[in-house]
Amino acid sequence: RIGNGTEPFVPVPNEPNSIFIQTPQYLLLSPDSRNIDGLISFVYNSGCESTNITSYLCDRAILAPMNDVVSKIKTRMISRLAISEMSYYSSDSIDDSCPSHSTLEALYPTEFLNTIVIPGLPDHILQLKIGVPIMLLRNLDPSRGLCNGTRLIVTQLTGCVIEGEIITGKAIGSRVYIPRIVTTSSQYKWPFKLRRRQFPVRLSYVMTINRSQGQTLNRVGATCHLMSSHTVNYMWHFQELHHQTACKFSLKIAQFHMSIAHIM
């Protein structure tokens, strides 16, 4: 009805140029669960604290519109697993093909390059534990099911490779090894191309909404942050049951006054 323009609009004081709709009460999350922990509990219940539920992890995820929100929720999620963690650090540099390469290297030291987060590129610091779900960010070997967007469960962590079990696509159940690769960005918003050598994966407990396209998920929670002087946090979830789409679309609204850090 929203797309067709038939949903009634609700006027909001001091917002003459915006359009709002009234969310039915039955679609809202309960007041005591209107926070990040509540969203995690809805999507994963106690499953994120266990590492042996492959089928449980493969069909659910938390979605967020921005990578910085994704990072904060990932940190909260992985801290719940009471097993040892392994951290992998990328090797970053400015691509040799960039004009004035030596000048750019002087202006943008490695420490700055490490802080850059670009959609589609792995993070500088990758923190993993055995049993966590991850998603491939690049096509490595499509014939073996290693495609961009493939989800896996980490089964072993070493210094050189990550061993994982594929849980989506045509190669479900296959054990594979993921190496570090070199990924080069487009120029994005800096006057250079970033060259990053890192494992091409990210935790898939939570992902950006764009990254979730093409995924088959049965249980989803999402948080959308409108960064303004009156920050509003929207959370929704839906379920698809068997061949019927029983869409329970919950829109959660909470008020925050400053930055994304306050969602924690």
Short mmCIF file of C-alpha atoms in Angstrom, two decimals:
data_model
loop_
_atom_site.label_atom_id
_atom_site.label_comp_id
_atom_site.label_asym_id
_atom_site.label_seq_id
_atom_site.Cartn_x
_atom_site.Cartn_y
_atom_site.Cartn_z
CA ARG A 1 0.00 0.00 0.00
CA ILE A 2 2.90 2.35 0.61
CA GLY A 3 4.26 1.75 -2.88
CA ASN A 4 0.82 2.34 -4.39
CA GLY A 5 0.32 5.52 -2.39
CA THR A 6 -2.81 4.21 -0.67
CA GLU A 7 -1.44 4.11 2.90
CA PRO A 8 -2.78 7.08 4.93
CA PHE A 9 -0.20 9.70 5.85
CA VAL A 10 0.18 11.13 9.35
CA PRO A 11 1.16 14.80 9.83
CA VAL A 12 4.06 15.40 12.21
CA PRO A 13 4.73 18.81 13.82
CA ASN A 14 7.84 20.63 12.61
CA GLU A 15 8.24 18.22 9.69
CA PRO A 16 6.22 19.88 6.89
CA ASN A 17 8.34 18.44 4.08
CA SER A 18 8.36 14.83 5.30
CA ILE A 19 5.81 12.06 4.93
CA PHE A 20 5.06 9.65 7.79
CA ILE A 21 2.78 6.64 8.21
CA GLN A 22 1.31 5.17 11.38
CA THR A 23 2.69 1.74 12.24
CA PRO A 24 0.06 -0.68 13.60
CA GLN A 25 0.76 -1.72 17.17
CA TYR A 26 0.76 -5.42 16.33
CA LEU A 27 3.78 -4.85 14.07
CA LEU A 28 5.90 -3.23 16.77
CA LEU A 29 8.45 -5.04 18.89
CA SER A 30 7.67 -5.04 22.59
CA PRO A 31 8.99 -1.97 24.45
CA ASP A 32 11.47 -3.96 26.55
CA SER A 33 13.18 -5.33 23.42
CA ARG A 34 13.63 -2.07 21.53
CA ASN A 35 17.41 -2.07 21.51
CA ILE A 36 20.28 -3.85 19.80
CA ASP A 37 20.29 -6.73 22.28
CA GLY A 38 16.56 -7.14 21.74
CA LEU A 39 17.06 -7.34 18.00
CA ILE A 40 19.84 -9.91 18.41
CA SER A 41 17.61 -11.96 20.70
CA PHE A 42 14.78 -11.92 18.16
CA VAL A 43 16.95 -13.06 15.26
CA TYR A 44 19.25 -15.49 17.01
CA ASN A 45 17.67 -16.22 20.39
CA SER A 46 20.47 -18.18 22.12
CA GLY A 47 21.79 -19.57 18.85
CA CYS A 48 24.59 -17.04 18.48
CA GLU A 49 26.10 -18.41 21.68
CA SER A 50 26.36 -21.91 20.22
CA THR A 51 28.71 -22.95 17.42
CA ASN A 52 27.09 -26.23 16.32
CA ILE A 53 23.88 -25.11 14.65
CA THR A 54 24.76 -24.83 10.96
CA SER A 55 21.19 -24.99 9.67
CA TYR A 56 20.17 -22.45 12.30
CA LEU A 57 22.77 -19.89 11.21
CA CYS A 58 22.37 -20.19 7.45
CA ASP A 59 18.86 -18.74 7.16
CA ARG A 60 18.95 -15.66 9.38
CA ALA A 61 20.81 -12.37 9.61
CA ILE A 62 20.67 -8.84 10.96
CA LEU A 63 20.68 -6.07 8.35
CA ALA A 64 21.91 -2.49 8.70
CA PRO A 65 22.25 0.33 6.16
CA MET A 66 25.80 1.41 7.02
CA ASN A 67 29.08 -0.40 7.58
CA ASP A 68 29.86 1.38 10.85
CA VAL A 69 26.59 0.12 12.36
CA VAL A 70 27.38 -3.35 11.02
CA SER A 71 30.79 -3.26 12.72
CA LYS A 72 29.33 -2.35 16.10
CA ILE A 73 26.75 -5.13 15.99
CA LYS A 74 29.38 -7.64 14.81
CA THR A 75 31.54 -6.79 17.81
CA ARG A 76 28.59 -7.37 20.13
CA MET A 77 27.72 -10.67 18.45
CA ILE A 78 31.17 -12.24 18.41
CA SER A 79 31.80 -11.29 22.04
CA ARG A 80 29.01 -13.69 23.02
CA LEU A 81 30.97 -16.73 21.89
CA ALA A 82 33.06 -18.04 24.79
CA ILE A 83 35.89 -19.41 22.63
CA SER A 84 39.25 -18.02 21.58
CA GLU A 85 39.38 -15.37 18.89
CA MET A 86 41.87 -14.92 16.06
CA SER A 87 42.57 -11.51 14.54
CA TYR A 88 43.85 -11.05 10.99
CA TYR A 89 45.35 -7.73 9.85
CA SER A 90 45.44 -6.59 6.24
CA SER A 91 48.45 -5.25 4.36
CA ASP A 92 47.41 -1.92 2.82
CA SER A 93 49.11 0.27 0.23
CA ILE A 94 48.34 2.73 -2.54
CA ASP A 95 48.10 1.05 -5.92
CA ASP A 96 51.17 1.55 -8.11
CA SER A 97 49.03 2.61 -11.08
CA CYS A 98 48.00 5.85 -9.36
CA PRO A 99 49.60 9.05 -10.70
CA SER A 100 52.05 10.76 -8.32
CA HIS A 101 52.35 7.52 -6.37
CA SER A 102 55.26 8.64 -4.18
CA THR A 103 53.53 11.91 -3.27
CA LEU A 104 50.33 10.09 -2.34
CA GLU A 105 52.28 7.68 -0.14
CA ALA A 106 53.70 10.62 1.78
CA LEU A 107 50.28 12.23 2.18
CA TYR A 108 48.43 9.04 3.14
CA PRO A 109 50.51 6.83 5.46
CA THR A 110 49.73 3.17 6.08
CA GLU A 111 48.08 4.00 9.40
CA PHE A 112 45.49 6.06 7.54
CA LEU A 113 44.96 3.40 4.87
CA ASN A 114 44.20 0.89 7.63
CA THR A 115 41.24 3.00 8.79
CA ILE A 116 39.52 3.06 5.41
CA VAL A 117 36.29 1.09 5.11
CA ILE A 118 34.99 0.62 1.56
CA PRO A 119 31.88 -1.37 0.59
CA GLY A 120 32.90 -4.64 -1.00
CA LEU A 121 36.41 -4.67 0.48
CA PRO A 122 37.38 -6.71 3.55
CA ASP A 123 38.11 -4.79 6.72
CA HIS A 124 41.65 -4.07 7.92
CA ILE A 125 41.03 -6.11 11.08
CA LEU A 126 39.15 -9.37 10.68
CA GLN A 127 38.19 -11.00 13.98
CA LEU A 128 36.97 -14.59 13.72
CA LYS A 129 36.17 -17.57 15.90
CA ILE A 130 35.59 -21.19 14.97
CA GLY A 131 31.89 -21.74 14.37
CA VAL A 132 30.97 -18.23 13.23
CA PRO A 133 29.22 -17.63 9.87
CA ILE A 134 31.13 -15.68 7.22
CA MET A 135 30.36 -14.42 3.72
CA LEU A 136 32.65 -14.30 0.70
CA LEU A 137 33.19 -10.85 -0.82
CA ARG A 138 34.76 -12.06 -4.09
CA ASN A 139 34.41 -14.81 -6.67
CA LEU A 140 37.25 -17.21 -5.85
CA ASP A 141 36.25 -20.44 -7.62
CA PRO A 142 32.63 -20.54 -8.87
CA SER A 143 33.02 -24.16 -10.01
CA ARG A 144 33.49 -25.14 -6.34
CA GLY A 145 30.77 -22.86 -5.05
CA LEU A 146 33.12 -20.07 -3.92
CA CYS A 147 31.20 -17.09 -5.26
CA ASN A 148 30.59 -13.56 -4.08
CA GLY A 149 27.87 -13.83 -1.43
CA THR A 150 28.47 -17.50 -0.53
CA ARG A 151 28.06 -18.10 3.20
CA LEU A 152 30.21 -20.50 5.20
CA ILE A 153 30.80 -21.66 8.76
CA VAL A 154 34.40 -21.32 9.98
CA THR A 155 35.79 -24.76 10.85
CA GLN A 156 39.48 -23.97 11.27
CA LEU A 157 41.67 -20.86 11.55
CA THR A 158 45.35 -20.80 10.60
CA GLY A 159 47.79 -18.05 9.76
CA CYS A 160 47.64 -18.72 6.02
CA VAL A 161 44.12 -19.95 5.25
CA ILE A 162 40.62 -20.11 6.67
CA GLU A 163 38.85 -23.46 6.43
CA GLY A 164 35.10 -23.28 6.11
CA GLU A 165 32.04 -25.37 5.37
CA ILE A 166 29.73 -23.97 2.69
CA ILE A 167 26.17 -23.54 3.95
CA THR A 168 24.50 -21.86 0.94
CA GLY A 169 24.36 -22.49 -2.80
CA LYS A 170 24.92 -25.72 -4.73
CA ALA A 171 28.02 -26.83 -2.82
CA ILE A 172 26.44 -27.05 0.66
CA GLY A 173 28.52 -29.21 2.98
CA SER A 174 31.79 -28.84 1.05
CA ARG A 175 34.93 -28.04 3.05
CA VAL A 176 37.02 -25.35 1.36
CA TYR A 177 40.09 -23.24 2.06
CA ILE A 178 40.08 -19.47 1.66
CA PRO A 179 43.44 -17.72 1.11
CA ARG A 180 44.38 -14.08 1.45
CA ILE A 181 44.03 -12.21 -1.83
CA VAL A 182 44.80 -8.70 -3.06
CA THR A 183 41.76 -6.53 -3.69
CA THR A 184 41.97 -3.10 -5.31
CA SER A 185 39.27 -0.50 -4.81
CA SER A 186 38.01 2.07 -7.22
CA GLN A 187 39.10 5.61 -6.39
CA TYR A 188 35.99 6.04 -4.26
CA LYS A 189 36.32 9.39 -2.40
CA TRP A 190 40.12 9.50 -2.19
CA PRO A 191 42.56 10.46 -4.98
CA PHE A 192 44.02 6.96 -5.10
CA LYS A 193 43.15 3.28 -5.38
CA LEU A 194 43.53 1.26 -2.20
CA ARG A 195 45.37 -2.06 -2.50
CA ARG A 196 44.44 -4.39 0.38
CA ARG A 197 45.73 -7.92 0.99
CA GLN A 198 43.30 -9.71 3.29
CA PHE A 199 40.97 -12.70 3.50
CA PRO A 200 37.97 -11.74 1.30
CA VAL A 201 35.32 -12.47 3.93
CA ARG A 202 33.17 -10.76 6.53
CA LEU A 203 31.12 -12.04 9.44
CA SER A 204 27.58 -12.69 8.22
CA TYR A 205 25.73 -12.50 11.54
CA VAL A 206 25.05 -8.96 10.36
CA MET A 207 25.46 -7.37 6.94
CA THR A 208 24.49 -4.27 5.02
CA ILE A 209 21.11 -4.23 3.33
CA ASN A 210 22.81 -4.01 -0.08
CA ARG A 211 25.00 -7.02 0.69
CA SER A 212 21.92 -9.09 1.63
CA GLN A 213 20.53 -8.90 -1.91
CA GLY A 214 20.35 -12.40 -3.38
CA GLN A 215 20.43 -14.10 0.03
CA THR A 216 17.72 -16.56 1.07
CA LEU A 217 16.81 -15.76 4.66
CA ASN A 218 13.89 -16.96 6.77
CA ARG A 219 14.38 -14.72 9.77
CA VAL A 220 15.73 -11.19 9.50
CA GLY A 221 16.10 -8.21 11.76
CA ALA A 222 17.10 -4.81 10.42
CA THR A 223 18.10 -1.51 11.87
CA CYS A 224 18.05 1.70 9.86
CA HIS A 225 19.62 4.86 11.21
CA LEU A 226 18.71 8.28 9.88
CA MET A 227 21.61 10.43 11.00
CA SER A 228 20.24 13.88 11.75
CA SER A 229 19.75 16.18 14.70
CA HIS A 230 16.95 13.87 15.81
CA THR A 231 18.30 10.44 15.03
CA VAL A 232 15.64 7.81 14.60
CA ASN A 233 16.31 4.09 14.73
CA TYR A 234 13.99 1.81 12.80
CA MET A 235 14.04 -1.93 13.37
CA TRP A 236 11.97 -4.44 11.50
CA HIS A 237 11.82 -8.15 11.11
CA PHE A 238 10.02 -10.68 8.97
CA GLN A 239 9.53 -14.40 8.75
CA GLU A 240 8.90 -16.62 5.76
CA LEU A 241 7.39 -19.96 6.72
CA HIS A 242 7.63 -22.89 4.30
CA HIS A 243 6.02 -22.00 0.97
CA GLN A 244 3.83 -19.28 2.43
CA THR A 245 5.13 -15.83 2.99
CA ALA A 246 3.93 -14.97 6.47
CA CYS A 247 5.56 -11.59 6.58
CA LYS A 248 5.63 -10.13 10.06
CA PHE A 249 7.14 -6.76 9.32
CA SER A 250 7.99 -5.07 12.62
CA LEU A 251 9.04 -1.46 12.58
CA LYS A 252 10.72 -0.38 15.78
CA ILE A 253 11.18 3.31 16.43
CA ALA A 254 13.50 4.63 19.13
CA GLN A 255 14.90 8.11 19.69
CA PHE A 256 18.61 8.84 19.93
CA HIS A 257 20.15 12.27 20.17
CA MET A 258 23.75 12.06 19.08
CA SER A 259 25.69 9.42 17.20
CA ILE A 260 25.66 5.79 16.20
CA ALA A 261 27.67 5.00 19.30
CA HIS A 262 24.51 5.51 21.32
CA ILE A 263 22.84 2.44 19.83
CA MET A 264 25.04 0.32 22.08
#
